[in-house]
XYZ file of C-alpha atoms in Angstrom:
527
model
C -35.374 -8.781 24.871
C -34.428 -12.257 23.686
C -31.952 -10.855 21.144
C -30.500 -8.463 23.760
C -29.919 -11.518 26.070
C -28.225 -13.420 23.300
C -25.986 -10.463 22.572
C -24.766 -10.171 26.165
C -23.623 -13.775 26.022
C -20.912 -12.859 23.526
C -19.976 -9.583 25.179
C -17.525 -9.027 28.010
C -19.119 -6.916 30.733
C -15.892 -5.874 32.447
C -14.936 -2.652 30.696
C -11.149 -3.091 30.899
C -11.232 -6.737 29.927
C -13.450 -5.893 26.929
C -10.788 -3.353 25.864
C -8.039 -5.848 26.255
C -10.031 -8.490 24.301
C -10.575 -6.004 21.383
C -6.858 -5.123 21.443
C -5.785 -8.750 21.222
C -8.383 -9.415 18.569
C -6.856 -6.578 16.492
C -3.385 -7.979 17.101
C -4.480 -11.397 15.811
C -5.147 -9.982 12.395
C -1.435 -9.502 11.937
C -1.096 -13.219 11.306
C -3.388 -13.008 8.261
C -0.890 -10.812 6.377
C 2.558 -11.749 4.962
C 4.718 -13.461 5.841
C 2.325 -15.556 7.750
C -0.596 -15.654 5.417
C -3.297 -17.198 7.662
C -6.013 -15.313 5.898
C -9.078 -16.645 7.865
C -7.712 -14.966 10.969
C -8.502 -11.562 9.481
C -12.209 -12.484 9.369
C -12.025 -14.012 12.868
C -10.386 -10.784 14.237
C -13.134 -8.593 12.799
C -15.873 -10.942 14.012
C -14.505 -10.858 17.524
C -14.343 -7.011 17.349
C -17.884 -6.772 16.040
C -19.175 -9.083 18.659
C -18.160 -6.595 21.342
C -19.358 -3.382 19.718
C -22.724 -4.679 18.549
C -25.593 -2.557 20.038
C -23.131 -0.560 22.114
C -23.403 3.213 22.533
C -21.416 5.605 20.370
C -18.947 6.325 23.122
C -18.377 2.697 24.041
C -18.226 1.600 20.449
C -15.531 4.153 19.712
C -13.491 3.032 22.782
C -13.676 -0.677 21.862
C -12.994 0.136 18.211
C -9.994 2.192 19.176
C -8.625 -0.675 21.195
C -9.051 -3.110 18.308
C -7.393 -0.613 15.903
C -4.473 -0.004 18.393
C -3.853 -3.754 18.550
C -4.247 -4.092 14.792
C -1.638 -1.429 13.950
C 0.762 -1.854 16.881
C 1.413 -5.426 15.837
C 0.864 -5.029 12.145
C 3.284 -2.147 11.547
C 5.600 -2.755 14.429
C 8.482 -2.773 11.866
C 8.301 1.092 11.753
C 10.453 1.327 14.869
C 13.289 -0.519 13.183
C 14.136 2.434 10.934
C 13.637 4.857 13.814
C 16.055 3.039 16.144
C 18.666 1.742 13.801
C 18.815 4.655 11.317
C 17.107 7.508 13.070
C 19.571 7.822 15.890
C 17.101 7.323 18.659
C 17.113 4.902 21.587
C 14.816 1.788 21.560
C 12.253 3.232 24.011
C 12.015 6.427 22.069
C 11.569 4.534 18.758
C 8.873 2.353 20.331
C 7.142 5.465 21.594
C 7.035 7.060 18.206
C 5.846 3.867 16.582
C 3.046 3.629 19.161
C 2.248 7.210 18.636
C 1.723 6.510 14.916
C -0.418 3.467 15.787
C -2.401 5.604 18.167
C -3.144 8.031 15.375
C -4.133 5.239 12.938
C -6.474 3.635 15.525
C -8.554 6.807 15.422
C -10.034 5.718 12.074
C -11.698 2.427 13.334
C -12.768 4.358 16.458
C -14.448 6.929 14.276
C -16.243 4.168 12.282
C -17.635 2.721 15.557
C -18.851 6.214 16.647
C -20.426 6.850 13.215
C -22.142 3.471 13.158
C -23.837 4.146 16.498
C -24.829 7.753 15.586
C -26.268 6.693 12.228
C -28.338 3.794 13.564
C -30.819 6.116 15.098
C -31.012 4.839 18.680
C -27.293 5.570 19.466
C -26.619 1.772 19.266
C -24.208 0.159 16.769
C -25.670 -1.633 13.815
C -23.103 -3.996 12.381
C -24.097 -3.496 8.752
C -23.813 0.248 9.240
C -20.514 -0.271 10.899
C -19.157 -2.156 7.887
C -20.047 0.820 5.724
C -18.777 3.428 8.220
C -15.514 1.601 8.292
C -15.277 2.005 4.466
C -15.669 5.797 4.894
C -12.916 6.029 7.557
C -10.607 3.822 5.554
C -11.071 6.214 2.623
C -10.062 9.037 4.920
C -7.003 7.143 6.054
C -5.929 6.805 2.380
C -5.446 10.585 1.898
C -5.486 12.551 5.195
C -1.951 13.779 5.921
C -0.902 12.494 2.469
C -2.378 9.132 3.363
C -1.160 5.860 4.963
C -3.444 3.062 3.585
C -0.978 0.404 4.695
C -2.452 -2.776 6.228
C -5.812 -2.436 4.532
C -7.592 -5.654 5.330
C -8.190 -6.642 1.713
C -4.419 -7.379 1.286
C -4.629 -10.222 3.702
C -6.973 -11.982 1.231
C -4.515 -12.196 -1.679
C -4.477 -16.022 -1.395
C -8.159 -16.427 -0.318
C -11.268 -16.966 -2.424
C -11.917 -13.154 -2.019
C -8.825 -12.531 -4.294
C -11.067 -13.313 -7.349
C -12.834 -10.018 -6.786
C -9.641 -7.900 -7.264
C -9.844 -7.510 -11.029
C -13.441 -6.475 -10.658
C -13.573 -4.174 -7.588
C -10.029 -3.973 -6.361
C -8.609 -4.328 -2.880
C -11.156 -1.740 -1.633
C -14.006 -3.946 -2.884
C -12.455 -6.990 -1.239
C -12.222 -5.100 2.044
C -15.828 -4.121 1.837
C -16.917 -7.722 1.140
C -14.810 -9.008 4.097
C -16.297 -6.452 6.478
C -19.889 -7.281 5.311
C -19.201 -11.008 5.598
C -17.943 -10.500 9.180
C -20.992 -8.349 10.086
C -23.331 -10.965 8.611
C -21.554 -13.852 10.455
C -21.729 -11.921 13.740
C -25.398 -11.271 13.311
C -26.111 -14.862 12.520
C -24.368 -15.896 15.786
C -26.712 -13.512 17.587
C -29.768 -14.291 15.576
C -29.504 -17.451 13.475
C -32.433 -16.532 11.216
C -31.295 -12.898 10.520
C -32.709 -12.304 7.032
C -30.399 -9.473 5.947
C -27.337 -11.356 7.137
C -28.392 -14.531 5.210
C -29.101 -12.572 2.070
C -25.690 -10.771 2.317
C -23.780 -13.970 2.801
C -25.583 -15.692 -0.175
C -24.857 -12.763 -2.434
C -21.138 -12.656 -1.356
C -20.816 -16.406 -1.833
C -22.325 -16.119 -5.347
C -19.914 -13.336 -6.267
C -16.979 -15.470 -5.088
C -18.155 -18.394 -7.211
C -18.938 -16.317 -10.334
C -15.908 -13.916 -10.285
C -13.211 -16.438 -11.277
C -15.180 -17.122 -14.503
C -14.473 -13.665 -15.812
C -11.277 -13.186 -17.919
C -10.372 -9.648 -18.741
C -6.903 -10.006 -20.335
C -5.082 -12.436 -22.597
C -1.552 -13.229 -23.292
C -0.110 -11.547 -26.419
C 2.377 -14.370 -26.954
C 5.284 -11.878 -26.652
C 7.750 -11.585 -23.778
C 10.849 -9.699 -22.723
C 13.776 -10.713 -20.667
C 14.887 -8.796 -17.592
C 17.601 -9.039 -14.911
C 17.095 -7.445 -11.508
C 20.243 -6.747 -9.529
C 19.931 -6.943 -5.753
C 22.963 -5.165 -4.337
C 22.316 -5.960 -0.699
C 23.982 -2.720 0.372
C 23.822 -2.099 4.128
C 21.664 0.858 4.922
C 24.376 2.601 6.979
C 26.636 2.554 3.926
C 24.107 3.992 1.486
C 25.274 7.579 1.849
C 28.810 6.957 3.168
C 31.245 8.936 1.005
C 33.924 6.326 1.398
C 31.632 3.555 0.190
C 30.132 5.546 -2.672
C 32.370 4.299 -5.473
C 32.458 0.766 -4.237
C 28.696 0.639 -4.421
C 28.639 2.041 -8.002
C 31.357 -0.465 -9.024
C 29.331 -3.375 -7.549
C 26.377 -2.611 -9.677
C 28.383 -1.973 -12.823
C 30.408 -5.213 -12.399
C 27.354 -7.303 -11.620
C 25.593 -6.015 -14.762
C 28.405 -6.102 -17.292
C 27.531 -9.664 -18.392
C 23.781 -9.212 -18.265
C 23.184 -6.809 -21.179
C 23.689 -9.271 -24.004
C 21.175 -11.786 -22.721
C 18.495 -9.301 -21.380
C 16.234 -6.660 -22.893
C 16.460 -4.617 -19.741
C 18.560 -4.575 -16.583
C 17.082 -3.042 -13.447
C 18.745 -1.598 -10.348
C 16.761 -0.680 -7.235
C 15.775 2.664 -5.628
C 18.664 5.102 -5.353
C 21.112 2.385 -6.453
C 23.617 5.119 -7.440
C 24.481 6.901 -4.229
C 25.416 10.095 -6.067
C 23.203 12.973 -7.214
C 22.467 12.723 -10.956
C 24.312 15.863 -12.083
C 27.367 14.635 -10.266
C 27.140 11.166 -11.681
C 27.316 12.000 -15.303
C 30.659 10.225 -16.041
C 29.184 6.910 -14.646
C 25.827 7.353 -16.376
C 27.417 8.011 -19.733
C 29.539 4.959 -19.338
C 26.535 2.686 -18.433
C 24.493 4.273 -21.237
C 27.211 3.384 -23.740
C 27.631 -0.158 -22.367
C 23.962 -0.981 -22.439
C 23.542 0.411 -25.983
C 26.537 -1.485 -27.399
C 24.833 -4.658 -26.252
C 21.436 -3.681 -27.662
C 20.030 -3.437 -24.095
C 18.855 -0.889 -21.640
C 19.246 -0.248 -17.970
C 16.944 1.352 -15.477
C 18.023 2.543 -12.042
C 16.863 4.710 -9.138
C 18.849 7.825 -8.547
C 18.525 11.155 -6.716
C 17.973 13.962 -9.199
C 18.686 17.638 -8.588
C 16.913 20.118 -10.762
C 19.376 22.872 -11.543
C 16.624 25.366 -12.447
C 14.366 25.139 -9.372
C 17.142 23.831 -7.032
C 15.041 20.878 -5.764
C 15.822 17.192 -5.156
C 13.675 14.456 -6.570
C 13.626 10.664 -5.923
C 13.860 9.523 -9.514
C 14.160 6.669 -12.044
C 16.122 7.046 -15.232
C 16.664 4.912 -18.359
C 20.003 4.351 -20.033
C 20.910 2.450 -23.240
C 18.397 1.830 -25.940
C 15.002 3.495 -25.789
C 13.922 1.612 -28.873
C 15.319 -1.444 -30.508
C 17.916 -0.666 -33.131
C 18.729 2.846 -31.787
C 21.998 4.234 -33.215
C 23.092 5.525 -29.833
C 22.106 5.351 -26.140
C 19.097 7.413 -25.232
C 20.322 8.922 -21.984
C 21.316 12.490 -21.400
C 20.856 14.690 -18.375
C 17.483 16.318 -18.333
C 15.830 13.935 -20.936
C 12.132 13.140 -20.593
C 12.402 9.368 -20.349
C 12.403 9.495 -16.563
C 10.163 9.458 -13.579
C 10.032 11.474 -10.301
C 8.318 10.084 -7.223
C 4.944 11.722 -6.390
C 3.839 10.122 -3.054
C 6.610 10.872 -0.638
C 6.975 9.023 2.589
C 6.402 11.369 5.643
C 9.601 11.756 7.699
C 11.581 9.555 5.395
C 11.359 11.691 2.293
C 9.854 14.969 3.547
C 9.353 16.309 7.047
C 6.106 18.078 7.826
C 6.906 21.210 9.928
C 10.561 20.461 9.248
C 11.881 23.672 10.727
C 10.247 22.741 14.033
C 10.995 19.032 14.103
C 14.460 18.728 12.683
C 16.251 20.199 15.645
C 14.475 17.835 18.056
C 16.153 14.612 17.073
C 18.422 13.093 14.358
C 15.376 10.915 13.303
C 13.838 14.057 11.668
C 17.024 14.743 9.743
C 17.550 11.434 7.911
C 19.685 11.506 4.714
C 17.656 12.531 1.721
C 14.510 13.545 3.630
C 13.870 16.868 1.703
C 12.484 15.733 -1.636
C 10.011 17.556 -3.883
C 7.004 15.830 -5.519
C 6.883 14.736 -9.158
C 3.643 15.071 -11.051
C 0.686 12.745 -10.202
C 0.374 11.786 -13.892
C 3.636 10.975 -15.765
C 4.541 9.147 -18.952
C 5.541 5.435 -18.859
C 9.199 4.727 -19.056
C 10.417 3.287 -22.424
C 13.327 0.808 -22.473
C 14.165 -1.193 -25.554
C 10.543 -0.707 -26.730
C 9.253 -2.043 -23.404
C 6.726 0.331 -21.688
C 6.931 0.244 -17.897
C 4.668 2.067 -15.515
C 7.052 3.289 -12.685
C 6.425 3.476 -8.962
C 8.940 3.987 -6.237
C 8.672 2.149 -2.960
C 5.617 3.491 -0.954
C 3.765 4.401 -4.122
C 2.672 0.817 -4.804
C 0.151 1.267 -1.901
C -1.840 3.913 -3.982
C -3.899 2.203 -6.731
C -5.378 5.496 -7.844
C -1.963 6.740 -8.853
C -1.207 3.472 -10.721
C -4.686 3.716 -12.451
C -3.990 7.284 -13.508
C -0.814 6.323 -15.230
C -1.848 3.024 -16.722
C -1.923 3.048 -20.587
C -3.111 0.555 -23.222
C 0.449 0.126 -24.253
C 1.796 -0.555 -20.714
C 3.610 -3.856 -20.724
C 4.355 -4.142 -16.943
C 4.401 -2.223 -13.659
C 7.891 -1.453 -12.359
C 8.343 -0.768 -8.683
C 11.795 -0.163 -7.184
C 12.462 0.027 -3.460
C 14.933 -0.056 -0.648
C 13.446 -1.993 2.309
C 16.759 -2.166 4.156
C 15.214 0.489 6.339
C 13.010 -2.195 7.984
C 15.547 -4.987 8.537
C 14.428 -8.483 9.080
C 10.809 -7.558 9.908
C 7.486 -8.378 8.292
C 7.413 -4.944 6.641
C 9.132 -5.976 3.387
C 6.846 -9.054 3.277
C 3.741 -6.906 3.544
C 5.235 -4.581 0.814
C 5.569 -7.494 -1.548
C 1.990 -8.663 -0.719
C 0.679 -5.229 -1.705
C 2.542 -5.482 -5.072
C 0.891 -8.834 -5.691
C -2.450 -7.196 -5.181
C -1.687 -4.470 -7.670
C -0.751 -7.087 -10.231
C -4.011 -8.912 -9.739
C -6.145 -5.743 -9.778
C -4.787 -4.500 -12.989
C -3.767 -7.848 -14.559
C -0.295 -6.575 -15.353
C 3.071 -8.205 -14.443
C 4.841 -6.453 -11.626
C 8.611 -6.241 -11.591
C 9.939 -5.454 -8.097
C 13.649 -4.567 -7.728
C 14.961 -3.969 -4.320
C 18.182 -3.302 -2.541
C 18.117 -6.305 -0.157
C 14.887 -8.078 -0.931
C 12.256 -8.996 -1.456
C 13.088 -8.842 -5.104
C 10.543 -10.664 -7.304
C 8.684 -10.747 -10.535
C 4.874 -11.290 -10.309
C 2.635 -12.458 -13.089
C -0.756 -10.815 -14.040
C -2.488 -13.262 -11.767
C -0.687 -11.934 -8.749
C 1.561 -14.986 -8.415
C 5.264 -14.795 -7.788
C 7.003 -16.442 -10.748
C 10.571 -15.661 -9.714
C 12.461 -14.266 -6.724
C 15.774 -14.355 -4.960
C 16.636 -14.786 -1.312
C 16.505 -11.784 1.044
C 19.740 -10.262 2.370
C 21.878 -11.678 -0.382
C 23.804 -10.089 -3.274
C 21.828 -11.701 -6.030
C 20.691 -11.385 -9.629
C 17.185 -12.355 -10.660
C 16.923 -13.315 -14.414
C 13.628 -14.165 -15.885
C 11.254 -13.731 -18.861
C 8.149 -11.643 -18.485
C 5.059 -12.422 -20.518
C 3.093 -9.552 -21.977
C -0.728 -9.343 -21.691
C -3.311 -7.164 -23.487
C -6.595 -5.800 -22.304
C -7.697 -4.162 -19.048
C -9.583 -5.434 -16.002
C -12.923 -3.901 -15.015
C -11.207 -2.330 -12.020
C -8.380 -1.028 -14.182
C -10.653 0.549 -16.615
C -13.352 1.872 -14.322
C -11.675 1.812 -10.897
C -11.449 5.636 -10.581
C -15.032 6.118 -11.634
C -16.233 3.396 -9.225
C -14.414 5.008 -6.398
C -15.902 8.372 -7.136
C -19.492 6.897 -7.459
C -19.003 4.924 -4.229
C -17.860 7.958 -2.280
C -20.720 10.158 -3.459
C -23.280 7.377 -2.810
C -21.976 7.053 0.707
C -22.074 10.857 1.253
C -25.688 10.935 -0.083
C -26.644 7.964 2.182
C -25.147 9.686 5.191
C -26.830 12.987 4.487
C -30.243 11.222 3.873
C -29.787 9.269 7.106
C -28.930 12.389 9.124
C -32.009 14.178 7.577
C -34.156 11.210 8.460
C -32.862 11.147 12.108
C -33.382 14.835 12.400
C -36.930 14.597 11.080
C -37.681 11.759 13.483
C -36.317 13.704 16.390
C -38.452 16.852 15.484
C -41.516 14.620 15.211
C -40.886 13.115 18.681
C -40.410 16.552 20.196
C -43.602 17.747 18.627
C -45.557 14.713 20.053
C -44.085 15.160 23.482
C -44.934 18.853 23.571
């Protein structure tokens, strides 16, 4: 009774006000992510949410959790409407509606976690420790259902916090779990200052944060390579304009002509060449020759068309030297030293139920929105003896794909993107923040080449070592240090994920069996 009275002091009794409180609490978490970076607000946001759902029924917990999730996503990914309105041919109100529709879908996952936490507690009342674990299950679902949209996972907000030290050991997923368990423990201590499980959890988490920075999984090889990233700053509306096509190609060629002699590899962003690869052979052969004559190489994004299966791919190709001292440039149409994007962005790169949706609005018929998938596992790119693990745009959000393609000889992670779709919003900043987390998880430098920013090079500690201003035509020239070795997460991350998932499934099954057995026993005693 005393505990119940303490709980009610922190909970809002008015149903609508409680929902509004949770919504605003979720919105608060946006300030924890880039470009703001006030990471403690992520913990505060979750504690405020937990304070309202603690000991609530399954139905009420799901309502409050949905409100929190809706606030979390509607502010956190509000940048989605920019591409819909400006480049999708839809009015502002329609673009906002579609954005909120997406946020409404994503909010289902925290709502489900609240419902599960109540059902699995046994008395149809939310247990916060159970909620933290239920949340992990629903986040796992969010990462692959409907091809997955794991954007804004709470661990990313901690890239500059003490929790970041856990990334090489347990990845962003592990950081997220630690954050949620910390918030559950803090909330329980507010309710009951001597809560033993909460105290033990916080002590163990604190110890892990103190010990984790002492581990070092990789070391510098002493070798490095030089790279130049060309940021063309091409306006999105000109990307597929036939009249601007040659001007765009000339811009990249002219900006790169003096770079080859001083750089091992020059990099252009996603789809920098606005011409399908089979139709760009004259340009590609010229660039291939120029890079080779200067003992350099060039990597660019381009749209490929497979003549055999008649399908389009969002691809990366390498021109110039594949290895140092090559007697000719290594590029020719159809060569194997290329990469095709696997994780396609829904609507932007493929349209589910396209035959039904495309006639509805121009938004569902964006340029280049009918791509085919590349293989999940592909070889690293080789440019001037530099091995690069390639990812295109949205793919940097999927650590499992990166892990599947990581090799002992991988020198760096290369991600190319075109964030012009999202204008001057916080979307590109969040994108860069995710890239920083990948660098820290796998202790590999990340090279990020974009059309209009944020173009940057990140070291294996997740720190930005060089960048150029957004919305400028710029060249980023820098040296990238090579490292050897693999992090614990990089080596065993896939296995850890599988073990964690199966442990959770077994725990849930065991809990359901226990609840069923208890219910049968009570029914027997009552009869």
